[in-house]
XYZ file of C-alpha atoms in Angstrom:
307
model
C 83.013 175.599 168.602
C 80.111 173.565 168.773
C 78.614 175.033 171.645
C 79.534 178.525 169.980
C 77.220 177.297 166.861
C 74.377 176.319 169.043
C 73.727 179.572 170.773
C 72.476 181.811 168.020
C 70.194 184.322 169.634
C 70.154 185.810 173.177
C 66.920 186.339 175.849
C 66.072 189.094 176.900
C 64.310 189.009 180.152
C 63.296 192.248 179.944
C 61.619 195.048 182.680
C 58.754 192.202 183.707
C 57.415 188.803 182.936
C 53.585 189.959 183.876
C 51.754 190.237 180.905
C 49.703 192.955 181.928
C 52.805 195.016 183.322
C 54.290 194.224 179.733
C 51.518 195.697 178.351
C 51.131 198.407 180.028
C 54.690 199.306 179.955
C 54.634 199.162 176.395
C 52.045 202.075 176.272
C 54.580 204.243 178.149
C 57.195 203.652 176.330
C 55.599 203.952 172.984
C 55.164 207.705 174.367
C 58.235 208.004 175.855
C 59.956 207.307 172.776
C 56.965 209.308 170.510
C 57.977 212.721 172.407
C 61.597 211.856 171.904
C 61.617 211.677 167.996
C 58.764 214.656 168.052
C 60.407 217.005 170.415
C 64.231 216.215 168.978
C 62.692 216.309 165.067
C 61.230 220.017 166.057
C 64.534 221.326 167.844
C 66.238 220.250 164.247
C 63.933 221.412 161.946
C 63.578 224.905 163.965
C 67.347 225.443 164.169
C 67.739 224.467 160.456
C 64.899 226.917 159.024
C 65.443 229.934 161.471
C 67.829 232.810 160.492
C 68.035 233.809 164.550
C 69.318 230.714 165.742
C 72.268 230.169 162.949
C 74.750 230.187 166.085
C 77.138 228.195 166.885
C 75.816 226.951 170.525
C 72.292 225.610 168.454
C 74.334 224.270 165.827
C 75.761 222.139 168.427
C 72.130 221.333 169.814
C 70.737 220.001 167.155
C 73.602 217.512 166.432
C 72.942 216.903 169.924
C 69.313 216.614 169.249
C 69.838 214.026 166.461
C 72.379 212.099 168.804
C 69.294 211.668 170.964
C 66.912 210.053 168.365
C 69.643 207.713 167.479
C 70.690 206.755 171.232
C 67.202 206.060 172.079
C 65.990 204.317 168.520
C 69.207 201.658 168.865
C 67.173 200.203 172.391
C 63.377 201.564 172.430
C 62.211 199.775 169.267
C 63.287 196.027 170.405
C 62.273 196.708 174.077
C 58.680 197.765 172.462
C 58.872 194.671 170.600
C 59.980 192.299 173.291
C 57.194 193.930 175.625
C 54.643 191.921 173.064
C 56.286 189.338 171.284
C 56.050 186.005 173.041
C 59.889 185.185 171.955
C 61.996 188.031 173.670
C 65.276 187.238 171.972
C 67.980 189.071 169.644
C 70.508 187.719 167.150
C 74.096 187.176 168.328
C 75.066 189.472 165.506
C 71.802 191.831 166.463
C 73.459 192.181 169.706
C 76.990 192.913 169.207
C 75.467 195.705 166.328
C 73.212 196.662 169.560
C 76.312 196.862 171.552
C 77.851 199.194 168.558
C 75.466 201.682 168.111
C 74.460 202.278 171.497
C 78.197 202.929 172.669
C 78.480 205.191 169.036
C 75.799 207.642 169.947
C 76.066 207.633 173.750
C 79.983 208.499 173.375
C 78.792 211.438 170.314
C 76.616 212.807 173.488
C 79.368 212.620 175.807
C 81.476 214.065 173.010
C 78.638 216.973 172.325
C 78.269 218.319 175.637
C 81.863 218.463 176.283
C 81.932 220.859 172.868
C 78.655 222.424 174.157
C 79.909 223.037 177.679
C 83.560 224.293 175.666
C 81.557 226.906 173.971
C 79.340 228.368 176.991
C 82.855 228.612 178.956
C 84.254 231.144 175.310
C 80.595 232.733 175.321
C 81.025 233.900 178.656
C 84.806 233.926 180.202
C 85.666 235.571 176.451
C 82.816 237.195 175.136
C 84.597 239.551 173.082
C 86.461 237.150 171.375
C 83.548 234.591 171.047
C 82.673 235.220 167.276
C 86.584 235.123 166.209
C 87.410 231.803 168.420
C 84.132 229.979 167.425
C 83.927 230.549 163.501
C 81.466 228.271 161.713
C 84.536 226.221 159.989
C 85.814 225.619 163.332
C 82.128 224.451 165.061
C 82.280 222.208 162.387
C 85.774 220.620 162.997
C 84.561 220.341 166.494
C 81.397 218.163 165.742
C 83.362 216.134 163.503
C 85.588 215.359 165.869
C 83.412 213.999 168.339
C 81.580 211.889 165.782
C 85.126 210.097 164.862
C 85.773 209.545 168.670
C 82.666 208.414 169.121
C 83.233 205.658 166.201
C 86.534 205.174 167.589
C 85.024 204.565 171.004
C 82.200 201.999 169.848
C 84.921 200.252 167.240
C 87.296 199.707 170.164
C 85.163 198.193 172.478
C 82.206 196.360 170.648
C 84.526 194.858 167.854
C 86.584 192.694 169.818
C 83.323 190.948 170.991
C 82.994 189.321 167.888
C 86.015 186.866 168.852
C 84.344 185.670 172.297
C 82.247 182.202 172.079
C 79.634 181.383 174.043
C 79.052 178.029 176.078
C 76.819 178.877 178.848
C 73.356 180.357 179.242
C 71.947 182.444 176.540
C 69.276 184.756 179.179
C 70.527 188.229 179.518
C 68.801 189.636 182.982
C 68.446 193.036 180.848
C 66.053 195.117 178.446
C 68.629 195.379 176.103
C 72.338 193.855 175.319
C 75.266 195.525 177.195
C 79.425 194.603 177.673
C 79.103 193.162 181.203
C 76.050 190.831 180.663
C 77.657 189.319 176.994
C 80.980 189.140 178.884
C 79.224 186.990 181.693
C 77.668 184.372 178.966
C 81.005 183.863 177.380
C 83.353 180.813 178.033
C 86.174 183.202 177.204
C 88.731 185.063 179.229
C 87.869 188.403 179.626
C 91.355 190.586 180.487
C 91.913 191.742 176.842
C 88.132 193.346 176.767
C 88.168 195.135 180.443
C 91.375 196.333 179.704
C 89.891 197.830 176.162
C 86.966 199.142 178.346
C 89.045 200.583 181.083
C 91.083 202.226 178.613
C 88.618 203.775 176.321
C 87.015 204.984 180.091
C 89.693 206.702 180.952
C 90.688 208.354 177.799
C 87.458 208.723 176.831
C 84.970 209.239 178.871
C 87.072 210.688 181.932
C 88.518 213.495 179.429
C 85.282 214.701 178.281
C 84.003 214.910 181.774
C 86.928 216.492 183.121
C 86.803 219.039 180.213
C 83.320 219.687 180.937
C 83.613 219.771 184.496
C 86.974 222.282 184.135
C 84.751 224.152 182.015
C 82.063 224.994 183.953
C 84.253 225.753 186.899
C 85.741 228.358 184.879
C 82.364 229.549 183.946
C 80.671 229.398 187.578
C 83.452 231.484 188.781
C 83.342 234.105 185.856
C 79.602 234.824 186.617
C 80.103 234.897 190.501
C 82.537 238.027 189.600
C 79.600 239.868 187.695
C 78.861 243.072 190.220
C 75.115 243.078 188.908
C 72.344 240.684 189.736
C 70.692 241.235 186.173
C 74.215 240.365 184.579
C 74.708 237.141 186.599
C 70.948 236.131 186.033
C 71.293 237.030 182.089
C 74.942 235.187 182.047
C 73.771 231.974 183.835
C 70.374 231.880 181.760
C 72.698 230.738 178.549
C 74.136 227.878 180.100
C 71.556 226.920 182.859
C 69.931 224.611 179.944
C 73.191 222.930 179.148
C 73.939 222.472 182.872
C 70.767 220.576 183.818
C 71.241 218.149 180.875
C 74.591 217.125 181.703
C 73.692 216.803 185.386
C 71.073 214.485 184.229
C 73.336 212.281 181.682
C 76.609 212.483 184.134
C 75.001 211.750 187.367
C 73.067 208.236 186.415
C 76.119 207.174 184.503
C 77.928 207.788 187.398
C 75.030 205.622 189.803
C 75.519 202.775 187.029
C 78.944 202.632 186.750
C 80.095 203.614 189.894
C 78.074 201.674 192.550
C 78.756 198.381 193.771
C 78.710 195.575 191.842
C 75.768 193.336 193.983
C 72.918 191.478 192.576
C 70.931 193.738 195.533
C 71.272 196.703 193.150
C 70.268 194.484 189.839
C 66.737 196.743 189.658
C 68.479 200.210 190.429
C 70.949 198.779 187.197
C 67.606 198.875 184.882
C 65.990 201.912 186.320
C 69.304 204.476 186.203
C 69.817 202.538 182.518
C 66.615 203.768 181.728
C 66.985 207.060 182.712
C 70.450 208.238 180.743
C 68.876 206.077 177.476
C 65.327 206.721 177.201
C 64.349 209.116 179.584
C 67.277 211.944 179.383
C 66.692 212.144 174.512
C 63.109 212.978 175.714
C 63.589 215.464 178.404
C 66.602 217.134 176.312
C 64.624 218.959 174.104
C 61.904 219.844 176.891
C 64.775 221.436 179.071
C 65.970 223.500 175.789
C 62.716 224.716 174.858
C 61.716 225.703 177.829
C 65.068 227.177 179.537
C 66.224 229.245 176.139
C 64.431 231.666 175.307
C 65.137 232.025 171.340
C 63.609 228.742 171.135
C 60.858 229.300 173.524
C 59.475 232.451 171.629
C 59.842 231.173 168.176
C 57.567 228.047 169.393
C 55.229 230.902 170.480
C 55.243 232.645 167.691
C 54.464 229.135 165.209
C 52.053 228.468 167.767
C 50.374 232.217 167.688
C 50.355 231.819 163.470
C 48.654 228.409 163.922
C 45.276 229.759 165.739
């Protein structure tokens, strides 16, 4: 207990220790995280004043959207801060709410593309039906659903951290707090907590990928039977946007969970981090605007009534 009491804050070593890398990486992520809240803010406030795109697949997008400036505003802020403070550390208690949030809004993403992906596979396998199985009341359930799993997910895993003590160093090797590098600091036994994570993994994160993998196989196949080359082209257009951005999220969650665990891949931990929660809000909106073409010609248009 009295070690526990003496180790009140966590460092964070951060991306660099060169002051002049720290500086300059605080310029690019200042814009990084600029275009995220600008482009995200537009794609909600477009999709919220436009009569065309009161459907159910951009009603989805734009919780999606405001997933994104959440996910990245729980880590950008403190990394821009530690990039020029001269004390790079975070409360105990600022970590494990760090910890929280971050695993809340990255499990509503996981949670939003599986009902995103869900509703592409009805749009196209069922077409006909689309309007009668995807009613507004029922969109709605849907997002609510993934925002209680997704405080489910962050309550199960982040709240038992607040029984661990600490007795060892207080440096995190990181930009930001995570399980693993708490769970390493702590003079605790640790079985109860990977169980928790394996668990929530599984049921979790394995279903929604499975769902959205299932989904799009469905979908793939459906648009491989279309005789016409317009048809496939038109059918594959409205999910082609959806498509890339789970590629992106899926594929460096996969490189940073799945790889081995070897202090030889301790960069490539930081950079693929980086990538699913900073670099993947930003580009979301970018891929949307510029692969769907609703929102691509009402941007035109604003832009057109501007000059």
């Amino acid at each position: 207990m009295q070690n526990q009491t003496i180790i009140r804050e966590f460092i964070l070593l951060g991306l660099s220790s060169d002051p002049q890398v720290q500086i300059f990486l605080f310029f690019v992520f200042l814009i990084i995280y600029a275009t995220t809240l600008l482009g995200n803010s537009v794609i909600i406030l477009l999709i919220r004043t436009e009569p065309g795109l009161q459907t159910p697949m951009f009603f989805f997008l734009s919780h999606l959207a405001f997933a994104d400036i959440c996910y990245s505003s729980v880590t950008v802020p403190k990394m821009l801060e530690n990039f020029v403070a001269k004390q790079k550390t975070i409360s105990v208690v600022g970590c494990f709410a760090q910890i929280f949030f971050f695993l809340h809004f990255g499990s509503a993403e996981v949670f939003l593309l599986s009902v995103m992906a869900y509703d592409r596979y009805v749009a196209i396998f069922n077409p006909l039906h689309y309007s009668t199985v995807m009613k507004k009341q029922m969109c709605r359930h849907m997002v609510g659903a993934a925002w209680v799993m997704s405080v489910l997910d962050a309550v199960v895993n982040a709240v038992p951290l607040k029984d661990l003590t600490f007795c060892r160093s207080n440096t995190i090797g990181h930009y930001t707090c995570d399980i693993p590098s708490v769970m390493r600091l702590s003079c605790n036994e640790h079985f109860t907590n990977y169980i928790l994570i394996l668990a929530s993994s599984i049921l979790f994160g394995l279903a929604t990928f499975l769902l959205t993998l299932v989904s799009y196989i469905y979908i793939i196949s459906t648009i491989l039977k279309i005789h016409s080359a317009e048809g496939r082209s038109k059918a594959f257009s409205t999910c082609s946007s959806h498509l890339i951005v789970v590629c992106l999220f899926y594929l460096s969650a996969f490189i940073r969970y799945m790889k081995p665990n070897s202090k030889s891949f301790k960069h490539l931990d930081s950079v693929v981090s980086i990538q699913y929660s900073v670099i993947t809000p930003m580009l979301n909106p970018i891929i949307y605007s510029l692969k769907n073409k609703e929102i691509k010609n009402i941007i035109w248009k604003k832009f057109q009534k501007s000059e």
